[in-house]
CSV table of C-alpha atoms in Angstrom, one decimal:
chain,number,residue,atom,x,y,z
Y,255,MET,CA,2.2,10.7,-24.2
Y,256,GLN,CA,2.3,14.4,-23.4
Y,257,HIS,CA,5.9,14.7,-24.6
Y,258,GLN,CA,5.1,12.6,-27.8
Y,259,HIS,CA,7.1,9.6,-26.7
Y,260,ASP,CA,6.0,6.1,-27.6
Y,261,LEU,CA,6.1,3.4,-25.0
Y,262,PHE,CA,6.2,-0.3,-25.9
Y,263,HIS,CA,5.5,-2.7,-23.1
Y,264,ASN,CA,6.0,-6.5,-22.9
Y,265,PHE,CA,4.5,-8.0,-19.8
Y,266,ILE,CA,6.5,-11.2,-19.2
Y,267,ASP,CA,5.1,-14.4,-17.8
Y,268,PHE,CA,7.3,-17.3,-16.7
Y,269,LYS,CA,6.1,-20.8,-16.9
Y,270,LYS,CA,5.9,-22.2,-13.4
Y,271,ALA,CA,8.4,-19.6,-12.2
Y,272,PHE,CA,9.0,-20.9,-8.6
Y,273,ASP,CA,9.0,-24.5,-9.7
Y,274,ARG,CA,11.7,-24.0,-12.3
Y,275,VAL,CA,14.5,-22.6,-10.1
Y,276,TRP,CA,17.5,-24.7,-10.9
Y,277,HIS,CA,19.3,-25.6,-7.7
Y,278,ASP,CA,22.9,-25.8,-8.9
Y,279,GLY,CA,22.3,-22.5,-10.8
Y,280,LEU,CA,20.9,-21.0,-7.6
Y,281,TRP,CA,24.0,-21.9,-5.5
Y,282,HIS,CA,26.2,-20.4,-8.3
Y,283,VAL,CA,24.1,-17.2,-8.2
Y,284,LEU,CA,24.2,-16.8,-4.4
Y,285,ARG,CA,28.0,-17.1,-4.5
Y,286,GLY,CA,28.2,-14.7,-7.4
Y,287,PHE,CA,26.5,-12.1,-5.1
Y,288,ASN,CA,29.1,-12.7,-2.5
Y,289,ILE,CA,26.7,-14.2,0.0
Y,290,ASP,CA,28.5,-15.8,3.0
Y,291,GLU,CA,29.7,-19.3,2.1
Y,292,GLY,CA,28.4,-20.7,5.4
Y,293,LEU,CA,24.9,-19.4,4.7
Y,294,VAL,CA,25.0,-20.8,1.1
Y,295,LYS,CA,26.0,-24.2,2.5
Y,296,THR,CA,23.2,-24.1,5.1
Y,297,ILE,CA,20.6,-23.3,2.4
Y,298,GLU,CA,22.1,-26.0,0.1
Y,299,SER,CA,21.7,-28.6,2.8
Y,300,LEU,CA,18.0,-27.9,3.0
Y,301,TYR,CA,17.6,-29.0,-0.6
Y,302,MET,CA,20.4,-31.7,-0.7
Y,303,ASN,CA,18.3,-34.7,0.3
Y,304,SER,CA,15.0,-33.5,-1.3
Y,305,ASN,CA,13.2,-36.3,-3.0
Y,306,SER,CA,9.8,-36.5,-4.8
Y,307,ALA,CA,7.5,-39.2,-5.9
Y,308,VAL,CA,4.4,-39.4,-8.1
Y,309,PHE,CA,1.1,-40.5,-6.4
Y,310,LEU,CA,-1.1,-42.2,-9.0
Y,311,ASN,CA,-4.1,-44.5,-8.6
Y,312,ASN,CA,-3.5,-44.7,-4.8
Y,313,THR,CA,0.1,-45.8,-5.4
Y,314,ILE,CA,3.3,-44.0,-4.6
Y,315,GLY,CA,5.9,-44.4,-7.3
Y,316,ASN,CA,9.7,-44.6,-6.9
Y,317,SER,CA,11.3,-41.5,-5.4
Y,318,PHE,CA,13.7,-39.4,-7.4
Y,319,LYS,CA,16.0,-36.5,-6.5
Y,320,THR,CA,14.6,-33.0,-6.8
Y,321,THR,CA,16.9,-30.7,-8.7
Y,322,VAL,CA,14.5,-27.7,-9.5
Y,323,GLY,CA,12.0,-25.6,-7.6
Y,324,VAL,CA,12.0,-23.8,-4.3
Y,325,ARG,CA,10.0,-25.1,-1.3
Y,326,GLN,CA,6.4,-24.0,-1.0
Y,327,GLY,CA,5.6,-22.2,2.2
Y,328,CYS,CA,9.2,-21.6,3.1
Y,329,LEU,CA,10.0,-18.0,4.1
Y,330,LEU,CA,13.3,-18.3,2.2
Y,331,SER,CA,11.7,-19.2,-1.1
Y,332,PRO,CA,10.6,-15.7,-2.3
Y,333,VAL,CA,14.0,-14.3,-1.3
Y,334,LEU,CA,15.9,-17.0,-3.2
Y,335,PHE,CA,13.7,-16.6,-6.2
Y,336,ASN,CA,14.2,-12.8,-6.3
Y,337,ILE,CA,18.0,-13.3,-6.1
Y,338,PHE,CA,17.9,-15.9,-8.9
Y,339,LEU,CA,15.7,-13.7,-11.1
Y,340,GLU,CA,17.9,-10.7,-10.4
Y,341,ARG,CA,20.9,-12.5,-12.0
Y,342,ILE,CA,18.8,-13.2,-15.1
Y,343,MET,CA,17.8,-9.6,-15.4
Y,344,GLN,CA,21.4,-8.4,-14.9
Y,345,ASP,CA,22.5,-10.6,-17.8
Y,346,THR,CA,19.5,-9.4,-19.9
Y,347,LEU,CA,20.3,-5.7,-19.3
Y,348,HIS,CA,24.1,-6.0,-19.6
Y,349,GLN,CA,25.4,-3.2,-21.9
Y,350,HIS,CA,21.9,-2.3,-22.9
Y,351,ASN,CA,21.3,1.4,-23.6
Y,352,PRO,CA,17.7,2.3,-22.9
Y,353,THR,CA,16.1,5.0,-25.1
Y,354,ILE,CA,13.6,6.0,-22.3
Y,355,SER,CA,14.8,8.2,-19.5
Y,356,ILE,CA,13.1,10.2,-16.8
Y,357,GLY,CA,15.0,12.9,-15.0
Y,358,GLY,CA,18.2,11.6,-16.7
Y,359,ARG,CA,17.6,8.1,-15.2
Y,360,PRO,CA,17.2,5.3,-17.8
Y,361,VAL,CA,14.1,3.2,-17.4
Y,362,CYS,CA,13.7,0.0,-19.3
Y,363,ASN,CA,11.8,-2.3,-16.9
Y,364,LEU,CA,9.6,-2.6,-13.9
Y,365,ARG,CA,9.4,-5.7,-11.9
Y,366,PHE,CA,8.0,-7.2,-8.8
Y,367,ALA,CA,9.0,-10.9,-8.2
Y,368,ASP,CA,8.2,-12.7,-11.5
Y,369,ASP,CA,5.9,-9.9,-12.8
Y,370,ILE,CA,8.2,-8.2,-15.2
Y,371,ASP,CA,7.3,-5.3,-17.5
Y,372,LEU,CA,9.9,-4.6,-20.2
Y,373,ILE,CA,9.8,-1.0,-21.5
Y,374,ALA,CA,11.2,0.4,-24.7
Y,375,GLY,CA,10.9,3.4,-26.9
Y,376,SER,CA,10.6,1.5,-30.1
Y,377,GLN,CA,9.5,-1.9,-31.4
Y,378,ALA,CA,13.0,-2.8,-32.4
Y,379,GLU,CA,14.4,-2.1,-28.9
Y,380,LEU,CA,11.6,-4.1,-27.2
Y,381,GLN,CA,12.3,-7.0,-29.5
Y,382,VAL,CA,16.0,-6.9,-28.5
Y,383,LEU,CA,15.1,-6.8,-24.8
Y,384,THR,CA,12.7,-9.7,-25.2
Y,385,ASP,CA,15.2,-11.8,-27.1
Y,386,ARG,CA,17.8,-11.1,-24.4
Y,387,LEU,CA,15.5,-12.1,-21.6
Y,388,VAL,CA,14.5,-15.3,-23.3
Y,389,ALA,CA,18.2,-16.2,-23.9
Y,390,SER,CA,19.2,-15.4,-20.3
Y,391,SER,CA,16.3,-17.3,-18.8
Y,392,LYS,CA,17.2,-20.5,-20.8
Y,393,VAL,CA,20.8,-20.4,-19.5
Y,394,PHE,CA,19.4,-20.7,-15.9
Y,395,GLY,CA,16.7,-23.2,-16.8
Y,396,MET,CA,13.8,-20.8,-16.8
Y,397,GLU,CA,11.2,-20.6,-19.6
Y,398,VAL,CA,9.1,-17.6,-20.7
Y,399,SER,CA,5.6,-18.3,-21.8
Y,400,SER,CA,4.8,-16.9,-25.3
Y,401,GLU,CA,1.1,-17.6,-24.7
Y,402,LYS,CA,0.7,-15.5,-21.6
Y,403,SER,CA,3.2,-12.7,-22.3
Y,404,LYS,CA,1.4,-9.7,-23.7
Y,405,VAL,CA,2.5,-6.6,-25.6
Y,406,MET,CA,0.9,-3.1,-25.2
Y,407,VAL,CA,1.7,0.1,-27.0
Y,408,ILE,CA,1.1,3.5,-25.4
Y,409,SER,CA,1.2,6.1,-28.2
Y,410,GLU,CA,-0.9,8.6,-30.2
Y,411,ARG,CA,0.9,7.7,-33.4
Y,412,VAL,CA,1.6,4.0,-33.3
Y,413,ASN,CA,-1.2,1.5,-32.6
Y,414,ASP,CA,0.5,-1.8,-33.6
Y,415,ALA,CA,3.6,-3.8,-32.7
Y,416,SER,CA,4.9,-7.1,-33.9
Y,417,ILE,CA,7.0,-8.8,-31.2
Y,418,THR,CA,8.0,-12.4,-31.4
Y,419,MET,CA,9.3,-14.9,-28.8
Y,420,ASP,CA,11.0,-18.0,-30.1
Y,421,ASP,CA,9.5,-17.2,-33.5
Y,422,GLU,CA,6.0,-17.0,-32.0
Y,423,PRO,CA,4.1,-13.7,-32.2
Y,424,LEU,CA,3.0,-12.2,-28.9
Y,425,GLU,CA,-0.6,-11.0,-28.5
Y,426,LEU,CA,-1.1,-7.2,-28.7
Y,427,VAL,CA,-3.6,-6.0,-26.0
Y,428,HIS,CA,-5.3,-2.7,-25.3
Y,429,LYS,CA,-5.4,-3.2,-21.6
Y,430,PHE,CA,-3.6,-5.5,-19.1
Y,431,LYS,CA,-3.9,-6.3,-15.5
Y,432,TYR,CA,-0.6,-5.8,-13.8
Y,433,LEU,CA,-0.1,-6.3,-10.1
Y,434,GLY,CA,-3.9,-6.3,-9.6
Y,435,ALA,CA,-4.4,-2.9,-11.4
Y,436,THR,CA,-5.7,-2.5,-15.0
Y,437,LEU,CA,-3.4,-0.6,-17.3
Y,438,HIS,CA,-4.9,0.9,-20.4
Y,439,GLU,CA,-3.1,1.9,-23.7
Y,440,ASP,CA,-4.3,5.6,-23.3
Y,441,GLY,CA,-2.5,5.9,-20.0
Y,442,SER,CA,-5.6,6.9,-18.1
Y,443,SER,CA,-7.1,5.5,-14.9
Y,444,THR,CA,-10.7,5.5,-16.2
Y,445,VAL,CA,-10.9,1.8,-17.0
Y,446,GLU,CA,-9.2,0.9,-13.7
Y,447,VAL,CA,-11.6,3.0,-11.6
Y,448,ARG,CA,-14.6,1.5,-13.4
Y,449,THR,CA,-13.2,-2.0,-12.9
Y,450,ARG,CA,-12.7,-1.4,-9.1
Y,451,ILE,CA,-16.3,0.0,-8.8
Y,452,ALA,CA,-17.7,-3.0,-10.6
Y,453,LEU,CA,-15.7,-5.4,-8.3
Y,454,ALA,CA,-16.9,-3.5,-5.2
Y,455,THR,CA,-20.5,-3.5,-6.4
Y,456,ALA,CA,-20.3,-7.3,-6.9
Y,457,ALA,CA,-18.9,-7.7,-3.4
Y,458,PHE,CA,-21.6,-5.5,-1.9
Y,459,ALA,CA,-24.3,-7.5,-3.7
Y,460,LYS,CA,-23.0,-10.8,-2.2
Y,461,LEU,CA,-23.5,-9.4,1.3
Y,462,GLY,CA,-27.2,-8.6,0.6
Y,463,LYS,CA,-28.4,-10.7,3.5
Y,464,ILE,CA,-26.3,-8.8,5.9
Y,465,TRP,CA,-27.5,-5.4,4.7
Y,466,LYS,CA,-31.1,-6.6,5.1
Y,467,SER,CA,-30.6,-8.1,8.6
Y,468,SER,CA,-31.4,-6.5,11.9
Y,469,ILE,CA,-27.9,-5.8,13.0
Y,470,SER,CA,-27.0,-2.3,13.9
Y,471,PHE,CA,-26.1,0.3,11.2
Y,472,LYS,CA,-22.7,0.8,12.9
Y,473,ALA,CA,-21.8,-2.8,12.5
Y,474,LYS,CA,-23.0,-2.8,8.9
Y,475,HIS,CA,-20.9,0.3,8.2
Y,476,LYS,CA,-17.8,-1.3,9.6
Y,477,LEU,CA,-18.4,-4.3,7.4
Y,478,PHE,CA,-18.9,-2.1,4.4
Y,479,ARG,CA,-15.7,-0.2,5.0
Y,480,SER,CA,-13.6,-3.4,5.5
Y,481,LEU,CA,-15.2,-5.8,2.9
Y,482,VAL,CA,-16.4,-3.4,0.2
Y,483,SER,CA,-14.6,-0.1,0.3
Y,484,SER,CA,-11.2,-1.8,0.6
Y,485,ILE,CA,-11.8,-3.5,-2.8
Y,486,LEU,CA,-12.6,-0.2,-4.5
Y,487,THR,CA,-9.7,1.7,-3.0
Y,488,TYR,CA,-7.0,-1.0,-3.9
Y,489,GLY,CA,-4.2,0.9,-5.7
Y,490,CYS,CA,-6.1,4.2,-5.6
Y,491,GLU,CA,-2.8,6.0,-4.9
Y,492,THR,CA,-1.9,5.6,-8.6
Y,493,TRP,CA,-5.2,6.9,-10.1
Y,494,THR,CA,-5.5,10.1,-12.0
Y,495,LEU,CA,-9.0,11.3,-11.1
Y,496,LEU,CA,-11.2,13.2,-13.5
Y,497,ALA,CA,-14.5,14.9,-12.7
Y,498,ASP,CA,-16.4,11.9,-14.1
Y,499,THR,CA,-14.5,9.3,-12.1
Y,500,GLN,CA,-14.9,11.3,-8.9
Y,501,ARG,CA,-18.6,11.5,-9.5
Y,502,ARG,CA,-18.8,7.7,-10.1
Y,503,ILE,CA,-17.1,7.1,-6.7
Y,504,GLN,CA,-19.5,9.4,-5.0
Y,505,VAL,CA,-22.5,7.8,-6.7
Y,506,PHE,CA,-21.4,4.3,-5.7
Y,507,GLU,CA,-21.0,5.3,-2.1
Y,508,ASN,CA,-24.4,7.0,-2.0
Y,509,LYS,CA,-26.1,4.0,-3.4
Y,510,CYS,CA,-24.4,1.7,-0.8
Y,511,LEU,CA,-25.3,4.0,2.1
Y,512,ARG,CA,-28.9,4.1,1.0
Y,513,LYS,CA,-29.0,0.3,1.0
Y,514,LEU,CA,-27.5,0.2,4.5
Y,515,LEU,CA,-30.1,2.7,5.8
Y,516,ARG,CA,-32.9,1.1,3.8
Y,517,ILE,CA,-33.7,4.4,2.1
Y,518,SER,CA,-35.2,4.1,-1.4
Y,519,TYR,CA,-34.8,6.8,-4.0
Y,520,LYS,CA,-38.6,6.9,-4.0
Y,521,ASP,CA,-38.5,8.3,-0.5
Y,522,HIS,CA,-37.1,11.5,-2.0
Y,523,VAL,CA,-34.3,11.8,0.6
Y,524,THR,CA,-31.4,13.9,-0.6
Y,525,ASN,CA,-27.8,12.6,-0.5
Y,526,GLU,CA,-27.0,15.4,2.0
Y,527,SER,CA,-29.7,14.1,4.3
Y,528,VAL,CA,-28.3,10.5,3.9
Y,529,ARG,CA,-24.8,11.6,5.0
Y,530,GLU,CA,-26.2,13.5,7.9
Y,531,LEU,CA,-27.9,10.3,9.1
Y,532,VAL,CA,-24.6,8.4,8.6
Y,533,VAL,CA,-22.7,11.0,10.7
Y,534,ALA,CA,-25.4,10.6,13.4
Y,535,TYR,CA,-24.8,6.9,13.6
Y,536,VAL,CA,-21.1,6.8,12.9
Y,537,SER,CA,-18.9,9.8,13.9
Y,538,PRO,CA,-16.6,10.8,12.4
Y,539,GLN,CA,-17.4,9.5,8.9
Y,540,VAL,CA,-14.9,10.2,6.1
Y,541,PRO,CA,-16.4,10.0,2.6
Y,542,LEU,CA,-15.0,7.4,0.2
Y,543,LEU,CA,-13.7,10.0,-2.2
Y,544,ALA,CA,-11.9,11.8,0.6
Y,545,THR,CA,-10.3,8.5,1.6
Y,546,VAL,CA,-9.0,8.1,-2.0
Y,547,LYS,CA,-7.7,11.7,-1.9
Y,548,ARG,CA,-6.0,11.2,1.4
Y,549,ARG,CA,-4.3,8.1,0.4
Y,550,LYS,CA,-3.0,9.7,-2.8
Y,551,LEU,CA,-1.8,12.8,-1.0
Y,552,ALA,CA,-0.1,10.6,1.7
Y,553,TRP,CA,1.6,8.6,-1.0
Y,554,PHE,CA,2.9,11.7,-2.7
Y,555,GLY,CA,4.5,12.8,0.6
Y,556,HIS,CA,6.0,9.4,1.2
Y,557,VAL,CA,7.6,9.2,-2.3
Y,558,THR,CA,8.8,12.8,-2.1
Y,559,ARG,CA,10.7,12.1,1.1
Y,560,HIS,CA,12.7,9.2,-0.4
Y,561,ASP,CA,15.2,9.1,-3.2
Y,562,SER,CA,13.8,6.2,-5.2
Y,563,LEU,CA,12.7,5.3,-8.7
Y,564,SER,CA,9.2,6.3,-7.8
Y,565,MET,CA,10.3,9.8,-7.0
Y,566,THR,CA,12.2,10.0,-10.2
Y,567,ILE,CA,9.2,8.9,-12.3
Y,568,LEU,CA,6.9,11.2,-10.3
Y,569,GLN,CA,9.0,14.4,-10.4
Y,570,GLY,CA,11.5,13.8,-13.2
Y,571,THR,CA,11.2,15.5,-16.6
Y,572,VAL,CA,11.0,13.8,-20.0
Y,573,GLU,CA,12.8,14.9,-23.1
Y,574,GLY,CA,10.6,16.1,-26.0
Y,575,LYS,CA,8.0,18.8,-26.6
Y,576,ARG,CA,4.4,18.6,-25.5
Y,577,ARG,CA,1.8,18.2,-28.1
Y,578,ARG,CA,-0.4,21.1,-29.1
Y,579,GLY,CA,-3.8,21.7,-27.6
Y,580,ARG,CA,-5.1,20.9,-24.2
Y,581,GLN,CA,-3.0,18.4,-22.3
Y,582,LYS,CA,-4.5,15.4,-20.6
Y,583,LYS,CA,-4.8,15.6,-16.8
Y,584,ALA,CA,-1.7,14.2,-15.2
Y,585,TRP,CA,-1.3,12.4,-11.8
Y,586,CYS,CA,0.3,15.5,-10.2
Y,587,ASP,CA,-2.5,17.8,-11.4
Y,588,ASN,CA,-4.8,16.2,-8.9
Y,589,ILE,CA,-2.4,17.0,-6.1
Y,590,LYS,CA,-2.1,20.6,-7.2
Y,591,GLU,CA,-5.9,21.1,-7.5
Y,592,TRP,CA,-6.6,19.6,-4.1
Y,593,THR,CA,-3.9,21.6,-2.3
Y,594,GLY,CA,-3.9,24.7,-4.3
Y,595,MET,CA,-0.1,24.7,-4.4
Y,596,ALA,CA,2.5,24.8,-7.2
Y,597,THR,CA,5.0,22.0,-7.6
Y,598,TYR,CA,7.9,23.7,-5.8
Y,599,GLU,CA,5.5,24.4,-2.8
Y,600,LEU,CA,4.4,20.8,-2.8
Y,601,VAL,CA,7.9,19.4,-2.6
Y,602,ARG,CA,8.9,21.8,0.2
Y,603,SER,CA,5.7,21.1,2.2
Y,604,ALA,CA,5.9,17.3,1.7
Y,605,SER,CA,9.5,17.2,3.0
Y,606,ASP,CA,8.1,18.0,6.5
Y,607,ARG,CA,6.1,14.9,7.6
Y,608,ASP,CA,4.0,16.7,10.2
Y,609,GLU,CA,3.2,19.7,7.9
Y,610,TRP,CA,2.2,17.4,5.1
Y,611,ARG,CA,0.0,15.3,7.3
Y,612,GLN,CA,-2.0,18.4,8.2
Y,613,LYS,CA,-2.2,19.5,4.6
Y,614,THR,CA,-3.4,16.0,3.6
Y,615,ASP,CA,-6.2,16.0,6.1
Y,616,SER,CA,-7.4,19.5,5.2
Y,617,SER,CA,-7.1,19.0,1.4
Y,618,ALA,CA,-8.8,15.6,1.3
Y,619,LEU,CA,-12.0,17.0,2.9
Y,620,ARG,CA,-12.0,20.2,0.9
Y,621,SER,CA,-14.9,20.8,-1.4
Y,622,PRO,CA,-13.9,20.6,-5.1
Y,623,ARG,CA,-15.5,24.1,-5.6
Y,624,ARG,CA,-12.9,25.6,-3.3
Y,625,HIS,CA,-9.9,24.3,-5.4
Y,626,ARG,CA,-8.0,27.1,-7.1
Y,627,ARG,CA,-6.0,26.3,-10.2
Y,628,SER,CA,-2.3,26.5,-9.5
Y,629,THR,CA,0.6,27.2,-11.9
Y,630,ASP,CA,4.3,26.3,-11.8
């Protein structure tokens, strides 16, 4: 959005994805990827004599040969499905010229197993991508759900998009939960942070009997970190933290710690005193916000040291001019603020694992008031 580029997303949902894998098509795909013939024959033999039957009214019907679907619980099933879906995506993207590029690398989709996000720079391009995927899927016996597939537009100029699938219009949404994280049309992390705090608050409330019990504070704190904090920090590496969201995280933790220590706000005990009590019982005690910072800094170092799509998206440049006025805070702005370093210094420091680990520990615990603004 900073470079005034529109992004059109289509979050694809397959109907019964793992149950629709066509066996004969799968063997063809495996051979197409030059997988050893002996291995293909071995896998094929696992499915050759597969039969199914319908159990109805305490009666088992006649058995019939199973020709679709991978086995549930089998370690091979996710691998076979990914290979099968990879062929579908290759056919979909054949001779397609994406209009979105980062650092000179074209980007037109993100995918994890059957969770596919088609990305385009215009409505027309997204429609072409959608039509191609539907057609390629049908060739291999897969079917895309027009009811569950959703469209989202990230733009300051366009707020609508009309995408169809088999002549059925897809629903336009303002936010979408993708891989467990909530994506919003404004590109910010505010909604996601609030959602994680709400989920963590609900989990904390369900454990009310434990917090009121007579077990030690140390045991309660361990349960809090494992059963509640883990819910809040899920996917925190991708957050862009604003002053308000950082304050919300601190407020949530303070409320929880007071509950664990059975300290009411009517007791007029300051948050600093509460943390001193926690440190006295549990040492060392890393604040929740510092944990979020540490994980985000660690992820930056991990991505920087590997030549991957994540590094391209994180450090690559996008064509176009920035809009006038104050820019929205970007993901990397947090890293610069917490470390007090410019981009080129960050890349150099992160390339050394030990040096970056020390920088991560010191920056995560640093007070926000000590951050100095850095420039590139």
